[in-house]
Amino acid sequence: MARDSTDTAAREAAPIPDLRFERRAARRGAKVVAGVDEAGRGPLAGPVVVSAVILNRWSIPEGLNDSKVLTSDFREELFARIMKTATVAICVAPPSTIYTRNILQATLWAMRQAVLSLPLKPDHVLVDGNIVPKELPCGGEAVVGGDGKSVSIAAASIIAKVTRDRMCQIMHREEPHFGFDGHKGYSTPEHLAALQSNGPGRHHRMDFAPCAEAARMRTVVMVEGETVAA
């Protein structure tokens, strides 16, 4: 698949992830290192998707970087190459889990589940962000901005992002009036307008304020003995 000039320029301007964190863990005795990242903490709808990736040190795809700086076409290309050469696990936390646990705890839960689901047990885990999930089966290290620093975390960010984007396409087919195929559940003006017009759908996160407010505005109330929409 051809890489366009926009993709090339974005990658050249972004920090280049490398193996420094993986090599440091290896010097401390870790033979198997996994990178962990999520996609979808900020949107008003859809799941949080977490991926854990153990790269094959002899076959690391060229061009790995923070998924946000790559074009969708190049992300798809890298997704296929990572899935072919690396050990990968994916965990999805749906809106119901986010509602029950809150967004932070749902993300940490999904991170732990992704690591536990890896068919190859890691000795060390590199986690994007500033919090390491509790009760991991091995040591963990938080790396702020890790998707732009570690190739393992960058690979995980690509797997999580592509997986979630594909799920948003399914969400769009189920509820096309919300436009999930475009904004991916984020709070764009178009999404907020559709939320106000239609009320929340089955994929919205009801613990997020704009969704709760839209639901409140559509609640049926009794006014002078008649049932009307608020």
Tab-separated table of N, CA, C and O in Angstrom, residues 42-86:
chain	number	residue	atom	x	y	z
A	42	GLY	N	-11.184	9.123	25.475
A	42	GLY	CA	-11.850	10.422	25.452
A	42	GLY	C	-13.229	10.500	24.832
A	42	GLY	O	-13.999	11.411	25.160
A	43	PRO	N	-13.619	9.623	23.924
A	43	PRO	CA	-14.899	9.759	23.230
A	43	PRO	C	-16.112	9.658	24.149
A	43	PRO	O	-16.036	9.157	25.266
A	44	LEU	N	-17.247	10.112	23.627
A	44	LEU	CA	-18.525	10.029	24.338
A	44	LEU	C	-19.223	8.703	24.083
A	44	LEU	O	-20.230	8.409	24.735
A	45	ALA	N	-18.717	7.929	23.147
A	45	ALA	CA	-19.391	6.685	22.768
A	45	ALA	C	-18.376	5.636	22.367
A	45	ALA	O	-17.235	5.943	22.004
A	46	GLY	N	-18.818	4.377	22.426
A	46	GLY	CA	-17.977	3.272	22.007
A	46	GLY	C	-17.080	2.773	23.121
A	46	GLY	O	-17.023	3.334	24.216
A	47	PRO	N	-16.360	1.703	22.841
A	47	PRO	CA	-15.520	1.065	23.859
A	47	PRO	C	-14.155	1.710	24.004
A	47	PRO	O	-13.726	2.494	23.156
A	48	VAL	N	-13.495	1.382	25.090
A	48	VAL	CA	-12.053	1.572	25.202
A	48	VAL	C	-11.411	0.260	24.751
A	48	VAL	O	-11.826	-0.812	25.199
A	49	VAL	N	-10.459	0.357	23.849
A	49	VAL	CA	-9.784	-0.830	23.322
A	49	VAL	C	-8.325	-0.790	23.765
A	49	VAL	O	-7.644	0.221	23.582
A	50	VAL	N	-7.864	-1.879	24.332
A	50	VAL	CA	-6.470	-1.984	24.787
A	50	VAL	C	-5.788	-3.123	24.042
A	50	VAL	O	-6.388	-4.181	23.823
A	51	SER	N	-4.539	-2.886	23.682
A	51	SER	CA	-3.742	-3.936	23.053
A	51	SER	C	-2.437	-4.121	23.814
A	51	SER	O	-1.853	-3.158	24.313
A	52	ALA	N	-2.013	-5.367	23.922
A	52	ALA	CA	-0.692	-5.714	24.446
A	52	ALA	C	0.068	-6.412	23.330
A	52	ALA	O	-0.465	-7.335	22.696
A	53	VAL	N	1.288	-5.979	23.068
A	53	VAL	CA	2.066	-6.491	21.935
A	53	VAL	C	3.471	-6.873	22.387
A	53	VAL	O	4.164	-6.087	23.035
A	54	ILE	N	3.871	-8.075	22.021
A	54	ILE	CA	5.260	-8.516	22.180
A	54	ILE	C	5.841	-8.627	20.774
A	54	ILE	O	5.445	-9.497	19.988
A	55	LEU	N	6.740	-7.724	20.432
A	55	LEU	CA	7.323	-7.722	19.099
A	55	LEU	C	8.332	-8.857	18.938
A	55	LEU	O	8.999	-9.256	19.901
A	56	ASN	N	8.428	-9.342	17.724
A	56	ASN	CA	9.486	-10.275	17.352
A	56	ASN	C	10.735	-9.450	17.060
A	56	ASN	O	10.771	-8.687	16.093
A	57	ARG	N	11.745	-9.558	17.905
A	57	ARG	CA	12.920	-8.706	17.768
A	57	ARG	C	13.612	-8.870	16.423
A	57	ARG	O	14.373	-7.992	15.995
A	58	TRP	N	13.374	-9.994	15.737
A	58	TRP	CA	13.998	-10.234	14.434
A	58	TRP	C	13.130	-9.758	13.277
A	58	TRP	O	13.562	-9.823	12.126
A	59	SER	N	11.924	-9.269	13.598
A	59	SER	CA	11.029	-8.856	12.519
A	59	SER	C	10.135	-7.714	12.998
A	59	SER	O	8.919	-7.855	13.112
A	60	ILE	N	10.753	-6.571	13.294
A	60	ILE	CA	10.007	-5.399	13.743
A	60	ILE	C	9.609	-4.578	12.524
A	60	ILE	O	10.473	-4.153	11.750
A	61	PRO	N	8.312	-4.352	12.309
A	61	PRO	CA	7.878	-3.598	11.126
A	61	PRO	C	8.477	-2.192	11.086
A	61	PRO	O	8.579	-1.508	12.111
A	62	GLU	N	8.861	-1.773	9.930
A	62	GLU	CA	9.413	-0.431	9.750
A	62	GLU	C	8.300	0.602	9.815
A	62	GLU	O	7.210	0.397	9.298
A	63	GLY	N	8.579	1.723	10.456
A	63	GLY	CA	7.623	2.826	10.474
A	63	GLY	C	6.729	2.878	11.692
A	63	GLY	O	5.804	3.701	11.745
A	64	LEU	N	6.975	2.035	12.697
A	64	LEU	CA	6.147	2.065	13.901
A	64	LEU	C	6.239	3.428	14.572
A	64	LEU	O	7.321	3.985	14.747
A	65	ASN	N	5.076	3.949	14.957
A	65	ASN	CA	5.031	5.238	15.636
A	65	ASN	C	3.682	5.385	16.307
A	65	ASN	O	2.796	4.530	16.130
A	66	ASP	N	3.545	6.440	17.077
A	66	ASP	CA	2.265	6.778	17.684
A	66	ASP	C	1.186	6.737	16.606
A	66	ASP	O	1.307	7.387	15.560
A	67	SER	N	0.121	5.976	16.848
A	67	SER	CA	-0.906	5.794	15.822
A	67	SER	C	-1.530	7.108	15.390
A	67	SER	O	-2.007	7.232	14.251
A	68	LYS	N	-1.525	8.113	16.272
A	68	LYS	CA	-2.175	9.383	15.955
A	68	LYS	C	-1.446	10.171	14.880
A	68	LYS	O	-2.029	11.069	14.273
A	69	VAL	N	-0.168	9.891	14.650
A	69	VAL	CA	0.579	10.644	13.644
A	69	VAL	C	0.631	9.918	12.306
A	69	VAL	O	1.253	10.410	11.358
A	70	LEU	N	-0.026	8.779	12.206
A	70	LEU	CA	-0.028	7.997	10.975
A	70	LEU	C	-1.356	8.125	10.260
A	70	LEU	O	-2.404	8.281	10.891
A	71	THR	N	-1.343	8.022	8.954
A	71	THR	CA	-2.592	8.012	8.212
A	71	THR	C	-3.311	6.685	8.444
A	71	THR	O	-2.707	5.677	8.822
A	72	SER	N	-4.604	6.696	8.176
A	72	SER	CA	-5.384	5.472	8.380
A	72	SER	C	-4.886	4.342	7.483
A	72	SER	O	-4.858	3.176	7.900
A	73	ASP	N	-4.484	4.666	6.248
A	73	ASP	CA	-3.997	3.637	5.334
A	73	ASP	C	-2.721	2.985	5.859
A	73	ASP	O	-2.565	1.753	5.814
A	74	PHE	N	-1.798	3.815	6.359
A	74	PHE	CA	-0.543	3.258	6.862
A	74	PHE	C	-0.764	2.499	8.169
A	74	PHE	O	-0.108	1.495	8.433
A	75	ARG	N	-1.705	2.961	8.992
A	75	ARG	CA	-2.050	2.205	10.203
A	75	ARG	C	-2.547	0.820	9.843
A	75	ARG	O	-2.182	-0.181	10.475
A	76	GLU	N	-3.392	0.746	8.834
A	76	GLU	CA	-3.915	-0.554	8.408
A	76	GLU	C	-2.793	-1.456	7.912
A	76	GLU	O	-2.771	-2.666	8.194
A	77	GLU	N	-1.849	-0.874	7.174
A	77	GLU	CA	-0.715	-1.656	6.676
A	77	GLU	C	0.120	-2.189	7.831
A	77	GLU	O	0.483	-3.379	7.865
A	78	LEU	N	0.403	-1.329	8.792
A	78	LEU	CA	1.198	-1.753	9.943
A	78	LEU	C	0.431	-2.742	10.812
A	78	LEU	O	1.024	-3.676	11.370
A	79	PHE	N	-0.870	-2.554	10.934
A	79	PHE	CA	-1.700	-3.494	11.700
A	79	PHE	C	-1.513	-4.915	11.170
A	79	PHE	O	-1.279	-5.851	11.940
A	80	ALA	N	-1.597	-5.057	9.852
A	80	ALA	CA	-1.458	-6.383	9.254
A	80	ALA	C	-0.068	-6.963	9.501
A	80	ALA	O	0.085	-8.160	9.793
A	81	ARG	N	0.954	-6.126	9.417
A	81	ARG	CA	2.324	-6.606	9.610
A	81	ARG	C	2.592	-6.975	11.068
A	81	ARG	O	3.284	-7.953	11.355
A	82	ILE	N	2.033	-6.179	12.001
A	82	ILE	CA	2.197	-6.502	13.419
A	82	ILE	C	1.497	-7.813	13.746
A	82	ILE	O	2.059	-8.688	14.423
A	83	MET	N	0.283	-7.976	13.272
A	83	MET	CA	-0.474	-9.186	13.556
A	83	MET	C	0.212	-10.423	12.989
A	83	MET	O	0.115	-11.521	13.544
A	84	LYS	N	0.938	-10.247	11.890
A	84	LYS	CA	1.613	-11.365	11.244
A	84	LYS	C	2.890	-11.768	11.965
A	84	LYS	O	3.242	-12.953	11.992
A	85	THR	N	3.580	-10.798	12.577
A	85	THR	CA	4.915	-11.079	13.102
A	85	THR	C	5.021	-11.056	14.621
A	85	THR	O	5.996	-11.582	15.176
A	86	ALA	N	4.057	-10.441	15.315
A	86	ALA	CA	4.166	-10.249	16.758
A	86	ALA	C	3.150	-11.104	17.516
A	86	ALA	O	2.253	-11.720	16.928
